[in-house]
PDB file of C-alpha atoms in Angstrom:
ATOM      1  CA  MET A 201       0.000   0.000   0.000  1.00  0.00           C
ATOM      2  CA  ALA A 202       1.209   3.296  -0.842  1.00  0.00           C
ATOM      3  CA  LEU A 203       1.159   6.212   1.499  1.00  0.00           C
ATOM      4  CA  THR A 204      -0.666   9.229   0.435  1.00  0.00           C
ATOM      5  CA  ASN A 205       0.524  12.698   0.959  1.00  0.00           C
ATOM      6  CA  ASP A 206      -1.951  13.094   3.774  1.00  0.00           C
ATOM      7  CA  ASP A 207      -0.606   9.942   5.373  1.00  0.00           C
ATOM      8  CA  LYS A 208       2.911  11.185   4.992  1.00  0.00           C
ATOM      9  CA  GLN A 209       1.874  14.518   6.377  1.00  0.00           C
ATOM     10  CA  TRP A 210       0.122  12.862   9.303  1.00  0.00           C
ATOM     11  CA  ILE A 211       3.164  10.625  10.018  1.00  0.00           C
ATOM     12  CA  LYS A 212       5.399  13.625   9.738  1.00  0.00           C
ATOM     13  CA  GLU A 213       3.260  15.618  12.151  1.00  0.00           C
ATOM     14  CA  ALA A 214       3.067  12.627  14.483  1.00  0.00           C
ATOM     15  CA  ILE A 215       6.845  12.304  14.446  1.00  0.00           C
ATOM     16  CA  VAL A 216       7.266  16.044  14.946  1.00  0.00           C
ATOM     17  CA  GLU A 217       4.756  16.005  17.815  1.00  0.00           C
ATOM     18  CA  GLY A 218       6.451  12.946  19.282  1.00  0.00           C
ATOM     19  CA  VAL A 219       9.856  14.460  18.950  1.00  0.00           C
ATOM     20  CA  ASN A 220       8.587  17.782  20.325  1.00  0.00           C
ATOM     21  CA  GLY A 221       6.891  15.961  23.170  1.00  0.00           C
ATOM     22  CA  ALA A 222       9.987  13.911  23.789  1.00  0.00           C
ATOM     23  CA  LEU A 223      12.099  17.045  23.620  1.00  0.00           C
ATOM     24  CA  GLU A 224       9.793  18.850  26.009  1.00  0.00           C
ATOM     25  CA  THR A 225       9.657  15.858  28.328  1.00  0.00           C
ATOM     26  CA  ILE A 226      13.290  14.792  28.241  1.00  0.00           C
ATOM     27  CA  VAL A 227      15.493  17.527  26.845  1.00  0.00           C
ATOM     28  CA  LEU A 228      13.833  20.746  28.026  1.00  0.00           C
ATOM     29  CA  PRO A 229      14.025  19.832  31.732  1.00  0.00           C
ATOM     30  CA  ARG A 230      17.667  19.003  31.175  1.00  0.00           C
ATOM     31  CA  PHE A 231      18.183  22.330  29.417  1.00  0.00           C
ATOM     32  CA  ASP A 232      16.382  24.060  32.271  1.00  0.00           C
ATOM     33  CA  ALA A 233      18.685  22.281  34.723  1.00  0.00           C
ATOM     34  CA  VAL A 234      21.705  23.195  32.593  1.00  0.00           C
ATOM     35  CA  GLU A 235      20.503  26.805  32.410  1.00  0.00           C
ATOM     36  CA  ALA A 236      20.042  26.825  36.196  1.00  0.00           C
ATOM     37  CA  ASP A 237      23.523  25.341  36.602  1.00  0.00           C
ATOM     38  CA  ILE A 238      24.930  27.919  34.192  1.00  0.00           C
ATOM     39  CA  SER A 239      23.185  30.723  36.114  1.00  0.00           C
ATOM     40  CA  GLU A 240      24.587  29.353  39.356  1.00  0.00           C
ATOM     41  CA  LEU A 241      28.047  29.069  37.770  1.00  0.00           C
ATOM     42  CA  LYS A 242      27.750  32.643  36.522  1.00  0.00           C
ATOM     43  CA  ARG A 243      26.894  33.793  40.056  1.00  0.00           C
ATOM     44  CA  ASP A 244      29.789  31.756  41.430  1.00  0.00           C
ATOM     45  CA  VAL A 245      32.161  33.145  38.782  1.00  0.00           C
ATOM     46  CA  SER A 246      30.936  36.662  39.565  1.00  0.00           C
ATOM     47  CA  GLY A 247      31.585  36.014  43.276  1.00  0.00           C
ATOM     48  CA  LEU A 248      34.997  34.574  42.430  1.00  0.00           C
ATOM     49  CA  LYS A 249      35.779  37.630  40.335  1.00  0.00           C
ATOM     50  CA  GLU A 250      34.901  39.830  43.313  1.00  0.00           C
ATOM     51  CA  ASP A 251      37.031  37.629  45.581  1.00  0.00           C
ATOM     52  CA  VAL A 252      39.925  37.770  43.090  1.00  0.00           C
ATOM     53  CA  SER A 253      39.558  41.546  42.901  1.00  0.00           C
ATOM     54  CA  VAL A 254      39.716  41.757  46.707  1.00  0.00           C
ATOM     55  CA  LEU A 255      42.682  39.371  46.714  1.00  0.00           C
ATOM     56  CA  LYS A 256      44.432  41.503  44.105  1.00  0.00           C
ATOM     57  CA  GLU A 257      43.932  44.560  46.317  1.00  0.00           C
ATOM     58  CA  ASP A 258      45.204  42.607  49.315  1.00  0.00           C
ATOM     59  CA  VAL A 259      48.232  41.386  47.339  1.00  0.00           C
ATOM     60  CA  SER A 260      48.891  44.945  46.178  1.00  0.00           C
ATOM     61  CA  LYS A 261      48.755  46.143  49.798  1.00  0.00           C
ATOM     62  CA  LEU A 262      50.988  43.255  50.839  1.00  0.00           C
ATOM     63  CA  LYS A 263      53.472  44.209  48.132  1.00  0.00           C
ATOM     64  CA  GLU A 264      53.487  47.767  49.473  1.00  0.00           C
ATOM     65  CA  ASP A 265      53.930  46.444  53.014  1.00  0.00           C
ATOM     66  CA  VAL A 266      56.742  44.121  51.901  1.00  0.00           C
ATOM     67  CA  SER A 267      58.389  47.004  50.071  1.00  0.00           C
ATOM     68  CA  GLY A 268      58.159  49.089  53.252  1.00  0.00           C
ATOM     69  CA  LEU A 269      59.514  46.179  55.281  1.00  0.00           C
ATOM     70  CA  LYS A 270      62.403  45.788  52.844  1.00  0.00           C
ATOM     71  CA  GLU A 271      63.236  49.460  53.308  1.00  0.00           C
ATOM     72  CA  ASP A 272      62.985  49.073  57.082  1.00  0.00           C
ATOM     73  CA  VAL A 273      65.220  45.984  57.013  1.00  0.00           C
ATOM     74  CA  PHE A 274      67.741  47.824  54.843  1.00  0.00           C
ATOM     75  CA  SER A 275      67.684  50.747  57.275  1.00  0.00           C
ATOM     76  CA  LEU A 276      68.036  48.378  60.242  1.00  0.00           C
ATOM     77  CA  LYS A 277      70.973  46.649  58.567  1.00  0.00           C
ATOM     78  CA  ASN A 278      72.669  50.003  58.067  1.00  0.00           C
ATOM     79  CA  ASP A 279      71.939  50.928  61.688  1.00  0.00           C
ATOM     80  CA  MET A 280      73.338  47.585  62.864  1.00  0.00           C
ATOM     81  CA  ARG A 281      76.491  48.135  60.787  1.00  0.00           C
ATOM     82  CA  GLU A 282      76.894  51.542  62.414  1.00  0.00           C
ATOM     83  CA  VAL A 283      76.253  50.084  65.887  1.00  0.00           C
ATOM     84  CA  LYS A 284      78.766  47.315  65.206  1.00  0.00           C
ATOM     85  CA  SER A 285      81.316  49.852  63.999  1.00  0.00           C
ATOM     86  CA  ARG A 286      80.772  51.965  67.102  1.00  0.00           C
ATOM     87  CA  LEU A 287      80.982  48.889  69.315  1.00  0.00           C
ATOM     88  CA  ASP A 288      84.266  47.908  67.664  1.00  0.00           C
ATOM     89  CA  SER A 289      85.526  51.444  68.292  1.00  0.00           C
ATOM     90  CA  VAL A 290      84.398  51.290  71.937  1.00  0.00           C
ATOM     91  CA  GLU A 291      86.074  47.907  72.369  1.00  0.00           C
ATOM     92  CA  SER A 292      89.276  49.332  70.892  1.00  0.00           C
ATOM     93  CA  ASP A 293      89.054  52.327  73.228  1.00  0.00           C
ATOM     94  CA  ILE A 294      88.465  50.000  76.195  1.00  0.00           C
ATOM     95  CA  ARG A 295      91.543  47.947  75.258  1.00  0.00           C
ATOM     96  CA  GLU A 296      93.560  51.173  75.000  1.00  0.00           C
ATOM     97  CA  VAL A 297      92.266  52.373  78.384  1.00  0.00           C
ATOM     98  CA  LYS A 298      93.018  48.958  79.872  1.00  0.00           C
ATOM     99  CA  ASP A 299      96.581  49.108  78.531  1.00  0.00           C
ATOM    100  CA  ARG A 300      96.986  52.608  79.947  1.00  0.00           C
ATOM    101  CA  LEU A 301      95.549  51.480  83.284  1.00  0.00           C
ATOM    102  CA  ASN A 302      97.996  48.572  83.384  1.00  0.00           C
ATOM    103  CA  GLY A 303     100.824  51.059  82.737  1.00  0.00           C
ATOM    104  CA  ILE A 304      99.532  53.352  85.481  1.00  0.00           C
ATOM    105  CA  GLU A 305      99.245  50.421  87.898  1.00  0.00           C
ATOM    106  CA  SER A 306     102.846  49.455  87.117  1.00  0.00           C
ATOM    107  CA  GLU A 307     103.994  53.042  87.667  1.00  0.00           C
ATOM    108  CA  MET A 308     102.002  53.194  90.927  1.00  0.00           C
ATOM    109  CA  ARG A 309     103.738  50.048  92.191  1.00  0.00           C
ATOM    110  CA  GLU A 310     107.076  51.617  91.315  1.00  0.00           C
ATOM    111  CA  VAL A 311     106.097  54.865  93.083  1.00  0.00           C
ATOM    112  CA  LYS A 312     104.964  52.891  96.149  1.00  0.00           C
ATOM    113  CA  ASN A 313     108.283  51.048  96.221  1.00  0.00           C
ATOM    114  CA  ARG A 314     110.183  54.323  95.946  1.00  0.00           C
ATOM    115  CA  LEU A 315     107.981  55.884  98.616  1.00  0.00           C
ATOM    116  CA  GLY A 316     108.676  52.905 100.869  1.00  0.00           C
ATOM    117  CA  ARG A 317     112.411  53.401 100.411  1.00  0.00           C
ATOM    118  CA  VAL A 318     112.095  57.160 101.015  1.00  0.00           C
ATOM    119  CA  GLU A 319     110.035  56.525 104.149  1.00  0.00           C
ATOM    120  CA  GLY A 320     112.735  54.123 105.360  1.00  0.00           C
ATOM    121  CA  GLU A 321     115.437  56.686 104.690  1.00  0.00           C
ATOM    122  CA  LEU A 322     113.338  59.386 106.368  1.00  0.00           C
ATOM    123  CA  GLN A 323     112.860  57.187 109.409  1.00  0.00           C
ATOM    124  CA  ALA A 324     116.615  56.559 109.549  1.00  0.00           C
ATOM    125  CA  LEU A 325     117.284  60.310 109.334  1.00  0.00           C
ATOM    126  CA  THR A 326     114.678  60.964 112.010  1.00  0.00           C
ATOM    127  CA  ASN A 327     116.343  58.401 114.252  1.00  0.00           C
ATOM    128  CA  ASP A 328     119.769  59.950 113.578  1.00  0.00           C
ATOM    129  CA  ILE A 329     118.465  63.429 114.398  1.00  0.00           C
ATOM    130  CA  GLU A 330     116.875  62.148 117.589  1.00  0.00           C
ATOM    131  CA  GLU A 331     120.176  60.555 118.591  1.00  0.00           C
ATOM    132  CA  ILE A 332     122.062  63.752 117.839  1.00  0.00           C
ATOM    133  CA  TYR A 333     119.483  65.773 119.768  1.00  0.00           C
ATOM    134  CA  ASP A 334     119.820  63.386 122.700  1.00  0.00           C
ATOM    135  CA  VAL A 335     123.616  63.687 122.572  1.00  0.00           C
ATOM    136  CA  ILE A 336     123.468  67.482 122.415  1.00  0.00           C
ATOM    137  CA  TYR A 337     121.000  67.902 125.225  1.00  0.00           C
ATOM    138  CA  SER A 338     122.133  65.004 127.384  1.00  0.00           C
ATOM    139  CA  LYS A 339     125.478  66.705 127.992  1.00  0.00           C
ATOM    140  CA  PRO A 340     125.354  70.421 128.253  1.00  0.00           C
ATOM    141  CA  ASN A 341     127.561  71.937 125.603  1.00  0.00           C
ATOM    142  CA  LYS A 342     129.664  74.702 127.055  1.00  0.00           C
ATOM    143  CA  THR A 343     129.773  76.640 123.816  1.00  0.00           C
ATOM    144  CA  LEU A 344     125.976  76.677 123.462  1.00  0.00           C
ATOM    145  CA  MET A 345     125.496  77.646 127.098  1.00  0.00           C
ATOM    146  CA  SER A 346     127.984  80.532 127.156  1.00  0.00           C
ATOM    147  CA  ALA A 347     127.012  84.173 127.488  1.00  0.00           C
ATOM    148  CA  SER A 348     128.798  85.000 124.266  1.00  0.00           C
ATOM    149  CA  PHE A 349     126.506  82.507 122.399  1.00  0.00           C
ATOM    150  CA  ALA A 350     123.440  84.272 123.720  1.00  0.00           C
ATOM    151  CA  LYS A 351     124.702  87.577 122.299  1.00  0.00           C
ATOM    152  CA  MET A 352     125.320  86.174 118.794  1.00  0.00           C
ATOM    153  CA  SER A 353     123.067  86.852 115.808  1.00  0.00           C
ATOM    154  CA  SER A 354     120.799  84.066 114.585  1.00  0.00           C
ATOM    155  CA  LYS A 355     123.070  83.398 111.637  1.00  0.00           C
ATOM    156  CA  GLU A 356     126.130  83.065 113.872  1.00  0.00           C
ATOM    157  CA  LYS A 357     124.219  80.818 116.282  1.00  0.00           C
ATOM    158  CA  LEU A 358     123.244  78.505 113.398  1.00  0.00           C
ATOM    159  CA  LEU A 359     126.841  78.301 112.196  1.00  0.00           C
ATOM    160  CA  VAL A 360     128.055  77.421 115.717  1.00  0.00           C
ATOM    161  CA  ILE A 361     125.295  74.839 116.161  1.00  0.00           C
ATOM    162  CA  ASN A 362     126.167  73.330 112.770  1.00  0.00           C
ATOM    163  CA  GLU A 363     129.850  73.134 113.714  1.00  0.00           C
ATOM    164  CA  GLU A 364     129.016  71.467 117.038  1.00  0.00           C
ATOM    165  CA  LEU A 365     126.596  69.110 115.273  1.00  0.00           C
ATOM    166  CA  LEU A 366     129.303  68.031 112.809  1.00  0.00           C
ATOM    167  CA  LYS A 367     131.733  67.389 115.687  1.00  0.00           C
ATOM    168  CA  ILE A 368     129.186  65.272 117.549  1.00  0.00           C
ATOM    169  CA  ALA A 369     128.287  63.346 114.399  1.00  0.00           C
ATOM    170  CA  LYS A 370     131.967  62.651 113.753  1.00  0.00           C
ATOM    171  CA  ASP A 371     132.495  61.497 117.337  1.00  0.00           C
ATOM    172  CA  THR A 372     129.483  59.171 117.224  1.00  0.00           C
ATOM    173  CA  GLY A 373     130.151  57.857 113.692  1.00  0.00           C
ATOM    174  CA  VAL A 374     126.979  59.264 112.174  1.00  0.00           C
ATOM    175  CA  VAL A 375     127.126  60.522 108.598  1.00  0.00           C
ATOM    176  CA  LEU A 376     124.915  63.541 108.078  1.00  0.00           C
ATOM    177  CA  PRO A 377     123.344  64.321 104.710  1.00  0.00           C
ATOM    178  CA  ARG A 378     124.673  67.412 102.955  1.00  0.00           C
TER     179      ARG A 378
END
């Protein structure tokens, strides 16, 4: 049997209606779901773009902060070099002062030794003078007790006393300093 044009038209319409129905039943809900997913993805991408924009701003600020920190670190390094240089200078000065102090201590020991010797010599002289004084005043010296001595000038008296002192020192074996 041969199909007429009406039959062909009817089959064609039936197929188109079936395909349209199938499309509406099967494909359109999937397209709707895909469109919903795409809308959601667009919203997510838009949110991500905003987040990326904020992150870019944050990264830009961080770069500025890091740049500032680099400058601060550079400045601190320079300051530390200067502090180290000054510390080295202070240490050198301290070593120099220590060397000078050691020299002064050595000189002080030498001065103390000399002073000890001078004190010993002074004590010996004091003892000698005391002995001479005892000798002079233990025996009355006729020359010093005479009336003519009392009439002498101070200069003459000193010369006589010196002469008597030299005699006594010679008699007792004492050597007087000159």
